[in-house]
Short mmCIF file of C-alpha atoms in Angstrom, two decimals:
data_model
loop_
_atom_site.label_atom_id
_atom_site.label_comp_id
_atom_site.label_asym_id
_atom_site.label_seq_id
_atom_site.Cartn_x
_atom_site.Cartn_y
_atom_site.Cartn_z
CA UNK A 12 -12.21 17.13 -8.21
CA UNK A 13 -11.13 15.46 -4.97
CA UNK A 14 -11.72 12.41 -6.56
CA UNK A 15 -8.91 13.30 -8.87
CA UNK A 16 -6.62 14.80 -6.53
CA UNK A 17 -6.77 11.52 -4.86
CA UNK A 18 -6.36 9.18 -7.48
CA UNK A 19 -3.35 11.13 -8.79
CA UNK A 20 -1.99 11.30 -5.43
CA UNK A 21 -2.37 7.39 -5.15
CA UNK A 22 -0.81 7.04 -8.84
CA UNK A 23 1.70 9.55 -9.29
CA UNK A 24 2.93 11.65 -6.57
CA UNK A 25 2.83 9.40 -3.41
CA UNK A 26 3.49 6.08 -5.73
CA UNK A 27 2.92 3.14 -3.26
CA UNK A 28 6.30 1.71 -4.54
CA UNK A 29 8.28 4.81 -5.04
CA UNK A 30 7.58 6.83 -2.12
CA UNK A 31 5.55 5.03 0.63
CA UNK A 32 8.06 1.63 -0.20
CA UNK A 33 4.91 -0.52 -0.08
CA UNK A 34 5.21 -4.06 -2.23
CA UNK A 35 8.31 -4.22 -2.72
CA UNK A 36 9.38 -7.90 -2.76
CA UNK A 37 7.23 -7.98 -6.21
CA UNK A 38 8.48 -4.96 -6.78
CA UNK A 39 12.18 -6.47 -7.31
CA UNK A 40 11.26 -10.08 -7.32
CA UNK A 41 8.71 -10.15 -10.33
CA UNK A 42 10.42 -7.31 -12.41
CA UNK A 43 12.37 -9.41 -14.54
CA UNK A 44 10.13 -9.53 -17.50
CA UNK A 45 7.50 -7.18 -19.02
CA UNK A 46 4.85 -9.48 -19.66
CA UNK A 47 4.67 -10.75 -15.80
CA UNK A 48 5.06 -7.12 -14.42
CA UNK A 49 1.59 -6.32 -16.29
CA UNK A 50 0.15 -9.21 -15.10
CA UNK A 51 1.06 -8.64 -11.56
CA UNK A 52 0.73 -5.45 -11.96
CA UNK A 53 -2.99 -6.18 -13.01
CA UNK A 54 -3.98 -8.97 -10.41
CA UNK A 55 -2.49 -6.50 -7.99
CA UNK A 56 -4.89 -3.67 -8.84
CA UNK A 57 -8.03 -6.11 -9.11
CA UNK A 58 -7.33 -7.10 -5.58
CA UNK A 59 -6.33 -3.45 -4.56
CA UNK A 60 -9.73 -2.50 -5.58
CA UNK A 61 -11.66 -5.30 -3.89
CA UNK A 62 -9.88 -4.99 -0.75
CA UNK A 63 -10.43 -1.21 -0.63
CA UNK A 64 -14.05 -1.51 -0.48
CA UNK A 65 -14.15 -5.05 1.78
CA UNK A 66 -12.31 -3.67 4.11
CA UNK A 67 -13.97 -0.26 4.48
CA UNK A 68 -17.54 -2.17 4.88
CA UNK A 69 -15.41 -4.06 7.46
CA UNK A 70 -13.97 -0.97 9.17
CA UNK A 71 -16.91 0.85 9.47
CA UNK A 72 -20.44 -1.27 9.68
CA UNK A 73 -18.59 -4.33 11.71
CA UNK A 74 -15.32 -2.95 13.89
CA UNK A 75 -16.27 0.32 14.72
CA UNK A 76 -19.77 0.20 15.66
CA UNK A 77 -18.82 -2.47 18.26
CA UNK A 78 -15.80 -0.37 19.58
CA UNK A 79 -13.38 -3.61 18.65
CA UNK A 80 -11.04 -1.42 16.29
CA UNK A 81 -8.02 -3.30 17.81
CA UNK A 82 -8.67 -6.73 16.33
CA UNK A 83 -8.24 -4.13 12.88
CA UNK A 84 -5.20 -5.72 11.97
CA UNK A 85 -5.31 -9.70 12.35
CA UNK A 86 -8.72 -9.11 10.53
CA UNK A 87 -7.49 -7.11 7.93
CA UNK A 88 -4.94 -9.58 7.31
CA UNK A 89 -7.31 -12.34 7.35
CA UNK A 90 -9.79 -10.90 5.08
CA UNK A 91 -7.02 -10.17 2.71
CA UNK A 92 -6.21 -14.18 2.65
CA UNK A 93 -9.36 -15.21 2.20
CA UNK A 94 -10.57 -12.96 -0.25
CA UNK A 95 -7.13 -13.55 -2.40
CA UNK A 96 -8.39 -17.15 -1.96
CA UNK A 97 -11.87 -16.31 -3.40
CA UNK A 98 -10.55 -14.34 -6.00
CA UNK A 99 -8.82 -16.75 -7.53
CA UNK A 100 -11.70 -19.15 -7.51
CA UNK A 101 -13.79 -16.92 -9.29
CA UNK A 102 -11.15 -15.72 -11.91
CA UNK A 103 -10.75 -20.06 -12.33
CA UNK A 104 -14.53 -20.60 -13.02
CA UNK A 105 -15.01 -17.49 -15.30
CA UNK A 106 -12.28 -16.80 -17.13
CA UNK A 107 -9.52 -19.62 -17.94
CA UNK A 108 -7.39 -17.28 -20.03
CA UNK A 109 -7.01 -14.78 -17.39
CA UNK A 110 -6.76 -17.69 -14.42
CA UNK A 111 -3.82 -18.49 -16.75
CA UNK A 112 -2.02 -15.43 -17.24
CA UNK A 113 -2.68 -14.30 -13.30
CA UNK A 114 -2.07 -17.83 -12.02
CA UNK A 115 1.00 -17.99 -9.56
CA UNK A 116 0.88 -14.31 -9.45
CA UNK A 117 -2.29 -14.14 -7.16
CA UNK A 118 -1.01 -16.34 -4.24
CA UNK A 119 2.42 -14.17 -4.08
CA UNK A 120 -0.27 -11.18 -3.36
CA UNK A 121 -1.45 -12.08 0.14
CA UNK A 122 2.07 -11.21 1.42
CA UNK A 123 2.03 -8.22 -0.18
CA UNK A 124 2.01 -5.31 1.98
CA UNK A 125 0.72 -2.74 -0.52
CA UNK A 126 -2.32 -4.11 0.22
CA UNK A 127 -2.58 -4.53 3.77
CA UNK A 128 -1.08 -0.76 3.71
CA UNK A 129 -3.77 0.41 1.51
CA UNK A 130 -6.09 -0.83 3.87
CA UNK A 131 -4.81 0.70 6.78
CA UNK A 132 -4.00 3.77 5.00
CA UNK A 133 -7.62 4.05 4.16
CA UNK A 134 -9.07 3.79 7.39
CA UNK A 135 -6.34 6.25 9.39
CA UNK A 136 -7.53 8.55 6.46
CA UNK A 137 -11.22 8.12 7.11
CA UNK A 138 -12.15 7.93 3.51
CA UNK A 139 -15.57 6.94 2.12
CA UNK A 140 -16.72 4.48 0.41
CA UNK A 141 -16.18 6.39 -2.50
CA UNK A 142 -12.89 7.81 -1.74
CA UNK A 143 -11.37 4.31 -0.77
CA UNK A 144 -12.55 3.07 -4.01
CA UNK A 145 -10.65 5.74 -5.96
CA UNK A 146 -7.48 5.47 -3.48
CA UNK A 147 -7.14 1.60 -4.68
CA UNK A 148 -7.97 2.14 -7.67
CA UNK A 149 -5.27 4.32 -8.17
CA UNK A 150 -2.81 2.41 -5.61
CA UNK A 151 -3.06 -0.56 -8.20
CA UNK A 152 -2.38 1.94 -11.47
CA UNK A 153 0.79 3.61 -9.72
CA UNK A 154 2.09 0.25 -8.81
CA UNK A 155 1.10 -1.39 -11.75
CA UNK A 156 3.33 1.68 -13.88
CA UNK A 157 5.85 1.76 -11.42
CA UNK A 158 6.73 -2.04 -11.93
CA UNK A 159 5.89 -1.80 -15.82
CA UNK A 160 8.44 1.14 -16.04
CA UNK A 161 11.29 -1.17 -14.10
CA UNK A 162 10.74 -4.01 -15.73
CA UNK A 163 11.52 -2.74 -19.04
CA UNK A 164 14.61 -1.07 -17.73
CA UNK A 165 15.29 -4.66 -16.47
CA UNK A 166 15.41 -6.19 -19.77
CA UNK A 167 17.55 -3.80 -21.33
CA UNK A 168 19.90 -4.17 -18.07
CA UNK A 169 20.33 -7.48 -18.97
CA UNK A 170 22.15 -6.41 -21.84
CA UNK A 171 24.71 -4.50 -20.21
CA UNK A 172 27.71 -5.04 -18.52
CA UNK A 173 27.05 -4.76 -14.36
CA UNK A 174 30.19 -4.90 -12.31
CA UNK A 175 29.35 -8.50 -10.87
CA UNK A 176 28.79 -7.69 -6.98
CA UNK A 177 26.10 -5.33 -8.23
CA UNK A 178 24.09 -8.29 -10.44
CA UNK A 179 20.30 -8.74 -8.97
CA UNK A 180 19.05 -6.96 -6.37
CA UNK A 181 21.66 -4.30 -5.87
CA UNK A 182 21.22 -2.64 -9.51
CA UNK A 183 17.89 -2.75 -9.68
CA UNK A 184 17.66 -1.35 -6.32
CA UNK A 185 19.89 1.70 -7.29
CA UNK A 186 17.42 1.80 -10.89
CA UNK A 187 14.66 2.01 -8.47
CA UNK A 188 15.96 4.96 -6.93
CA UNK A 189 16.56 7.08 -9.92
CA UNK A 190 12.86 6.24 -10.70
CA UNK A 191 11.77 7.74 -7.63
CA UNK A 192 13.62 10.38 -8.20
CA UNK A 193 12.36 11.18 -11.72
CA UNK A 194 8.61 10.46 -10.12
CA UNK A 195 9.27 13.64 -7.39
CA UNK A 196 8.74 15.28 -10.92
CA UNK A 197 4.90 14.79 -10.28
CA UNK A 198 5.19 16.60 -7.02
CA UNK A 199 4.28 20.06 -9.14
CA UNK A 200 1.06 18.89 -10.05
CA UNK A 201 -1.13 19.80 -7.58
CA UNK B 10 28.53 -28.30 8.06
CA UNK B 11 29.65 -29.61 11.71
CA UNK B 12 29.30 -26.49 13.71
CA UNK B 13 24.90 -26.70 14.12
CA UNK B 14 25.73 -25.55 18.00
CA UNK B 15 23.33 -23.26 20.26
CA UNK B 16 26.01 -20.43 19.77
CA UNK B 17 25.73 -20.62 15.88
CA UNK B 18 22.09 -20.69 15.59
CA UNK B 19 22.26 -17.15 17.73
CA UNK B 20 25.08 -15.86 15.19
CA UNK B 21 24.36 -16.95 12.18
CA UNK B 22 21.85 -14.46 12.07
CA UNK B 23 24.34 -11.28 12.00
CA UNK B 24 26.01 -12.16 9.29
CA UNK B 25 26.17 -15.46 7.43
CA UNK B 26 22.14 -15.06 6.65
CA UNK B 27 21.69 -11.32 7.75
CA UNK B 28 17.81 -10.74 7.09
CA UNK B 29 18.57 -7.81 5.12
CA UNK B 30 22.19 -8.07 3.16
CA UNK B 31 21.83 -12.01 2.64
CA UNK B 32 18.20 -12.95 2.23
CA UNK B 33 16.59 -9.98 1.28
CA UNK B 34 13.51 -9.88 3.52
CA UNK B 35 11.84 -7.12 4.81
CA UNK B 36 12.86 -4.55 2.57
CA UNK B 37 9.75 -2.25 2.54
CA UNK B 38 10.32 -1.35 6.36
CA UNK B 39 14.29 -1.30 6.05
CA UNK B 40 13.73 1.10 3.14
CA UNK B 41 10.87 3.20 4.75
CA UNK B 42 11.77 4.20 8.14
CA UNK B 43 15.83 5.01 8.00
CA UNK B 44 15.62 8.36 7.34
CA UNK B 45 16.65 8.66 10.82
CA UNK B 46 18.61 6.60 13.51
CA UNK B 47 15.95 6.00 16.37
CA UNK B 48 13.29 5.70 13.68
CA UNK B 49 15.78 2.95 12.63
CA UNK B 50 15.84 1.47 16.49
CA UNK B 51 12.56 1.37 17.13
CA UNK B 52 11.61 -0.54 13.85
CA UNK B 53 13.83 -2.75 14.80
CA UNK B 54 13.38 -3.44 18.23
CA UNK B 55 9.36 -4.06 17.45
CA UNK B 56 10.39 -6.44 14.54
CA UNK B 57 12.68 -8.20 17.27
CA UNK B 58 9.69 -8.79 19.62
CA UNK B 59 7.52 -9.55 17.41
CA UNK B 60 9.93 -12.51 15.78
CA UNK B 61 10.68 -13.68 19.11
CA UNK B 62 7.48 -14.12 20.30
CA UNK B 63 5.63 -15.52 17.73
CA UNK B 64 9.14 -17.90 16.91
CA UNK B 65 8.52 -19.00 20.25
CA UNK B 66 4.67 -19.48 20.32
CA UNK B 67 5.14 -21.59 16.85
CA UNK B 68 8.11 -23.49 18.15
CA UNK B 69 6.12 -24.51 21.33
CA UNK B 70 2.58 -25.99 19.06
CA UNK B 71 4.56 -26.78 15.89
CA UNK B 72 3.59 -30.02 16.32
CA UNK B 73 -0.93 -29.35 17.34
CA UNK B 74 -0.77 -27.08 14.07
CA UNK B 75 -2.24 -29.29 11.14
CA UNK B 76 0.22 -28.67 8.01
CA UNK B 77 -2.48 -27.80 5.64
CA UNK B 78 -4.16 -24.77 7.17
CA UNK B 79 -0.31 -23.49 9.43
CA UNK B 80 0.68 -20.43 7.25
CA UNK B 81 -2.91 -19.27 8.13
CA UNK B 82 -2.45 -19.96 12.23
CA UNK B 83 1.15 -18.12 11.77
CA UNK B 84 -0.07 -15.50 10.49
CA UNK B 85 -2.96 -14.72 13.01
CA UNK B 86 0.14 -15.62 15.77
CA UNK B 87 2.04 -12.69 14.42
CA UNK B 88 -0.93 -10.72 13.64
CA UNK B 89 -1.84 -10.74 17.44
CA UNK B 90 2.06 -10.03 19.04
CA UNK B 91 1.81 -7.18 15.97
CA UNK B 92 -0.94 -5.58 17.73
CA UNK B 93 0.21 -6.24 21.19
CA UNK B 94 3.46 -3.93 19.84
CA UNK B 95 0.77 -1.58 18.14
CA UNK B 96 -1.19 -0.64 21.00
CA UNK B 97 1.88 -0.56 23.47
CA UNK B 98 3.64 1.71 21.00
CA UNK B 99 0.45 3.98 21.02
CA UNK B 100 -0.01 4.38 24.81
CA UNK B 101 4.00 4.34 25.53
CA UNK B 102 5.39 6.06 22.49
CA UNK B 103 2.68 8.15 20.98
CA UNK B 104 4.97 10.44 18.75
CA UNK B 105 7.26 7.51 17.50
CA UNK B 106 3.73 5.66 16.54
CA UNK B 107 2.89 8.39 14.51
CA UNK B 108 6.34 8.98 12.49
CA UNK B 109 6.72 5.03 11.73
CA UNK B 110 3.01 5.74 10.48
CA UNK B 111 1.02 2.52 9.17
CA UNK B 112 4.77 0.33 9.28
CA UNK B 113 3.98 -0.79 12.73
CA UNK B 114 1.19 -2.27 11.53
CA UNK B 115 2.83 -3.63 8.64
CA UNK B 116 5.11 -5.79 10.33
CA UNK B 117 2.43 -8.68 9.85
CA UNK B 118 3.35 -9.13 6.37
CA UNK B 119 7.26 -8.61 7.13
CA UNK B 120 8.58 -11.49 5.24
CA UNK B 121 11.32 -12.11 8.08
CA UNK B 122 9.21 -13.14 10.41
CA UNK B 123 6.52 -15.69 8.31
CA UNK B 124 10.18 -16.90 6.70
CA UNK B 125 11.79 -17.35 9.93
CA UNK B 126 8.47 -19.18 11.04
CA UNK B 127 8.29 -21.16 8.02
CA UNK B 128 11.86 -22.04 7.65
CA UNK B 129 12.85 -22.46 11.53
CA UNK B 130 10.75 -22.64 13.91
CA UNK B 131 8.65 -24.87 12.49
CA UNK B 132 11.14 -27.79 12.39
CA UNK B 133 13.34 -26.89 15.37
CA UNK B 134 12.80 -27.05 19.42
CA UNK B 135 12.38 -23.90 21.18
CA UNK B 136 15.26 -23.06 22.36
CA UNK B 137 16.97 -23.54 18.96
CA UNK B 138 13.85 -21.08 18.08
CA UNK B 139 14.16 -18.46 19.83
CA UNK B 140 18.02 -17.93 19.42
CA UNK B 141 17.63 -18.07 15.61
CA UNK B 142 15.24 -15.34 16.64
CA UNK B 143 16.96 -13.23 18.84
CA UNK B 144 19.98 -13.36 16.46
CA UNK B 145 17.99 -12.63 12.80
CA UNK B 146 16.41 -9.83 14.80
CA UNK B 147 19.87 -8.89 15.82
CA UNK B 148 21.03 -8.48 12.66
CA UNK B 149 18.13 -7.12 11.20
CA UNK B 150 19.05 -4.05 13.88
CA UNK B 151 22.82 -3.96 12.81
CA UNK B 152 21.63 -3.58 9.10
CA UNK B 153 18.92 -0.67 10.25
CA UNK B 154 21.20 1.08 11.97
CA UNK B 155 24.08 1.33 9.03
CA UNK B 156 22.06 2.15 6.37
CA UNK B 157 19.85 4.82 8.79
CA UNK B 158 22.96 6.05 10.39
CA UNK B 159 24.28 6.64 7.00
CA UNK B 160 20.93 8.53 5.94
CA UNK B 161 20.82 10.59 8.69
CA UNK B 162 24.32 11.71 8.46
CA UNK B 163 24.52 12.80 4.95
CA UNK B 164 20.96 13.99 4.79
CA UNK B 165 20.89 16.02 7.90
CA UNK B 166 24.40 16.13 8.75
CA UNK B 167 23.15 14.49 12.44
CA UNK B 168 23.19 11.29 13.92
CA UNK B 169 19.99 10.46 16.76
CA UNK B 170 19.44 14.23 16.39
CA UNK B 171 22.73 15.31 17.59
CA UNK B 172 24.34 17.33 15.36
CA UNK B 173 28.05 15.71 14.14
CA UNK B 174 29.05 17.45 10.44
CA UNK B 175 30.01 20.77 10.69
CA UNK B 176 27.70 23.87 9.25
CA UNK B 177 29.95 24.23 6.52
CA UNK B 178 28.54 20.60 5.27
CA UNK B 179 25.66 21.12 2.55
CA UNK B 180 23.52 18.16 3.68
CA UNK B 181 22.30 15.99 0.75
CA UNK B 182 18.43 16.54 0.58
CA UNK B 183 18.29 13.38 -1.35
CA UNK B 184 19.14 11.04 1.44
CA UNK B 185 16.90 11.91 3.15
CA UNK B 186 14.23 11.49 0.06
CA UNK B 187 12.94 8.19 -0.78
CA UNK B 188 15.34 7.89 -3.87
CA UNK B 189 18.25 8.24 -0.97
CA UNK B 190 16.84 4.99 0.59
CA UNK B 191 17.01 3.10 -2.73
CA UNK B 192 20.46 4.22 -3.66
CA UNK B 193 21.85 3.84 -0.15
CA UNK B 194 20.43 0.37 0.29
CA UNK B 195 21.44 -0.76 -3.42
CA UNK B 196 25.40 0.63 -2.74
CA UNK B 197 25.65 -1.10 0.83
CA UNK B 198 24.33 -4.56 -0.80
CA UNK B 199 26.99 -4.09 -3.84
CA UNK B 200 29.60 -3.51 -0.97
CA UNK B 201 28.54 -6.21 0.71
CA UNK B 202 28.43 -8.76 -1.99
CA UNK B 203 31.75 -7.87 -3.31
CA UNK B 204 33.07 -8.57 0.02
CA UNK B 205 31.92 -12.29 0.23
CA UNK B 206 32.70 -12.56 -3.11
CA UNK B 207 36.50 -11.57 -2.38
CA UNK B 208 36.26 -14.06 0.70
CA UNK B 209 35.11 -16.80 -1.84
CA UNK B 210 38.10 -16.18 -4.17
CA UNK B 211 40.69 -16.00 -1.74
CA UNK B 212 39.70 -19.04 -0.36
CA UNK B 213 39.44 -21.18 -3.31
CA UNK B 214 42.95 -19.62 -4.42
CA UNK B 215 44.03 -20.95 -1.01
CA UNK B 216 42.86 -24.62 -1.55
CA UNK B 217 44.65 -24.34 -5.46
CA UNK B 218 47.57 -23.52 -3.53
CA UNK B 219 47.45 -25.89 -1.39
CA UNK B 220 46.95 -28.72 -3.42
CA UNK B 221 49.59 -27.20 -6.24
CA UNK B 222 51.81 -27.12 -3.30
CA UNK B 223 51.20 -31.36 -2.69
CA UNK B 224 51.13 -31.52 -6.21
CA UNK B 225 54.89 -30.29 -6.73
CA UNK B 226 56.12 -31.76 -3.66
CA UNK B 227 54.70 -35.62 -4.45
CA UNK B 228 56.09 -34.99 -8.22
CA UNK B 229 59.67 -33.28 -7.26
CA UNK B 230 59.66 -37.04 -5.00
CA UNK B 231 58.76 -38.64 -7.90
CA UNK B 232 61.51 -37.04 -9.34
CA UNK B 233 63.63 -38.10 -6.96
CA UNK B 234 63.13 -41.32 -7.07
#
C-alpha cells in the first residue's frame, strides 16, 4: 500500500513537471511532436529508474558510511553522466531499433534536472531500496504523461491562430499551467 | 556590431540576452521558487555566485582544459561552488535552505550557468568573464524578482512579507499554486516579446521612411532638372 501511495504521489499528485517544475527544458523544448514526447518520455523513465537505484547504493553503502555526504552532489551529477553514457552504449549494442528511436534524446537527459532532483529527493526522503525504485519509477510515468498530454495539445495549437508575441514558449507555457491546474484534480485521491 | 566594450558585456545581460525573457534558461528554478519575493532573492543571489565563480575558474584554465572531456570538468567546477553555496546556506540560512528545498542543489544542472560556460567563458579573458557573469546573473535577479513580486502580491496580497493590498483584496490562491507560476511566467514573456517586437517595427518603419524620404527628394531633383 505505501508502495502505491508513493508511486501515485510520484505520477499524479506531485507530477515532477507540474508541481515540483523539475525537467522542464524537455518539458517545452521536446513537446512539439507526439512521437518524440513518448520517446523522451520513455528514455527519461529508463534512466529515472536506473538512477534511482545507482544512486541509493551510492548514498548509502559508499557516502554515508564514510561520513563524506557533502561530495553528494558533484557525485550525483557525475554518476548521472556516466551512467547516461553507459546507457546508451548498451541500448546501441542490444537493441538498434530502440538506439534509433531514443538516439539524440538520451544525451539531452544528463542536463535534465528531473533526474538529479529525483536523486536528491530520494535520499532527503530516506527511502529504501525499494521505495526509491517505485519513486522513479513513477517520476518517469508522471513525466512521461505530463509531456505526452502537452504535446498533443501542441499539435493541435499549431493549428490555431496565437496572437504572434505569444508563438513558442509563451503559449505553451500558459497550456502548461492549465495542465497543472487540471492535475490539482488528483490531489483528492489520497 | 561595434559596441563589444567592457560596459556592454556587463549590460547586455539585463536585457538584450536576459537569461530568463531572451534565452530561456533556467526555467525550472525561476518557475519553482517565486512564490515569494526573498525566496526569489536568495535563488538568485546563489545562482549569481555560483556563475561568477565557476565563469571565473573556467575563464582562468580555458586554455589546460582538453576540448574533448571540458563539459565534464565544467560541470564538476560548478558542482563544487554548488556545494560550497549548499553547505553555507545550511549553516548560515537554515530555514531559507529548507523552503528552496532540493533547488539549491539543483543549480548544477541550471542551464545558465553550463551555457554561460560554454558560450562565454570559454572563448573570452577573464575579465570579459566575469562581467558577462555578474551581468546575466543580474538579470537573472531582475527577472526573479518581477515575476515573484508579482506572485506574492496577487497570491498573498504581500510583498517580502509585508502586507501592501488592503483586507478587502481576495488574494488569488492560484498564484500562489504552481499553475500561477506557469501562467505568470507565460503572460510576462508574451509582454515581453510584443515589446521587442514593436521596437523591431518601428524601427524598420523608420529606415522605410528614411529612405522614401531620399527617395522623393533625389526624384522631385530629378524633376527639377
Amino acid at each position: 500500500m505505501e508502495l502505491f501511495i508513493i508511486f501515485f504521489s510520484a505520477a499524479l499528485i506531485n507530477n515532477f513537471v507540474l508541481s515540483y517544475f523539475l525537467g522542464i527544458c524537455p518539458f517545452i523544448g521536446v513537446s512539439n511532436k507526439t512521437s518524440s514526447a513518448l520517446s523522451m518520455g520513455m528514455a527519461t523513465t529508463f534512466v529515472m529508474v536506473i538512477t534511482s537505484i545507482v544512486s541509493w547504493l551510492l548514498w548509502n553503502l559508499i557516502l554515508v558510511p564514510f561520513h563524506i555526504e557533502y561530495l553528494q552532489i558533484p557525485s550525483f551529477i557525475l554518476v548521472i553522466a556516466s551512467l547516461v553514457q553507459f546507457v546508451e552504449m548498451v541500448i546501441k549494442k542490444v537493441s538498434q531499433p530502440l538506439y534509433r528511436a531514443l538516439g539524440i534524446f538520451l544525451p539531452l537527459i544528463t542536463t535534465n534536472c528531473a533526474i538529479l532532483g529525483l536523486a536528491l529527493l530520494a535520499s532527503m526522503r530516506n527511502y529504501s531500496l525499494i521505495e526509491s525504485l517505485v519513486f522513479g519509477f513513477g517520476a518517469g510515468v508522471g513525466f512521461t504523461l505530463a509531456l505526452f498530454i502537452m504535446s498533443g495539445i501542441r499539435e493541435e495549437l499549431e493549428l490555431t491562430d496565437v496572437p504572434l508575441p505569444f508563438r513558442g514558449a509563451p503559449i505553451t507555457l500558459i497550456t502548461a499551467g492549465l495542465l497543472a491546474l487540471a492535475f490539482m484534480g488528483f490531489a483528492g485521491m489520497i | 556590431m561595434n559596441k563589444k566594450s567592457y560596459s556592454y558585456e556587463f549590460v547586455k545581460g539585463i536585457w538584450e540576452i536576459n537569461p530568463i525573457f531572451k534565452q530561456i534558461l533556467g526555467m525550472c528554478p525561476t518557475l519553482a521558487v517565486t512564490v515569494s519575493v526573498i525566496n526569489g532573492i536568495a535563488m538568485a543571489l546563489a545562482t549569481t555566485f555560483v556563475l561568477v565563480f565557476s565563469s571565473f575558474l573556467i575563464s582562468l584554465i580555458r586554455k589546460l582544459i582538453p576540448n574533448q572531456v571540458r563539459i565534464a570538468a565544467y560541470i564538476i567546477i560548478i558542482a563544487s561552488f554548488v556545494t560550497i553555496t549548499d553547505l553555507v546556506m545550511k549553516a548560515k540560512f537554515p530555514e531559507m535552505s529548507k523552503s528552496l528545498g532540493p533547488f539549491i542543489p539543483l543549480i548544477v544542472v541550471n542551464c545558465i550557468i553550463l551555457g554561460r560556460a560554454e558560450a562565454f567563458a570559454s572563448k573570452n579573458n577573464i575579465l570579459k568573464s566575469l562581467l558577462d557573469a555578474l551581468g546575466n546573473g543580474l538579470g537573472f535577479l531582475i527577472g526573479l524578482i518581477l515575476i515573484s513580486s508579482i506572485r506574492e502580491l496577487l497570491g498573498s496580497s504581500s510583498i517580502l512579507g509585508f502586507k501592501v493590498l488592503p483586507n478587502s483584496f481576495d488574494p488569488l490562491i492560484v498564484m500562489i499554486l504552481p499553475a500561477g507560476a506557469f501562467i505568470t511566467f507565460g503572460l510576462l514573456m508574451g509582454f515581453f516579446n510584443s515589446l521587442s517586437l514593436r521596437k523591431k517595427e518601428s524601427e524598420k518603419e523608420k529606415l522605410i521612411k528614411k529612405y522614401s524620404d531620399k527617395l522623393i527628394k533625389s526624384s522631385n531633383e530629378l524633376v527639377e532638372n
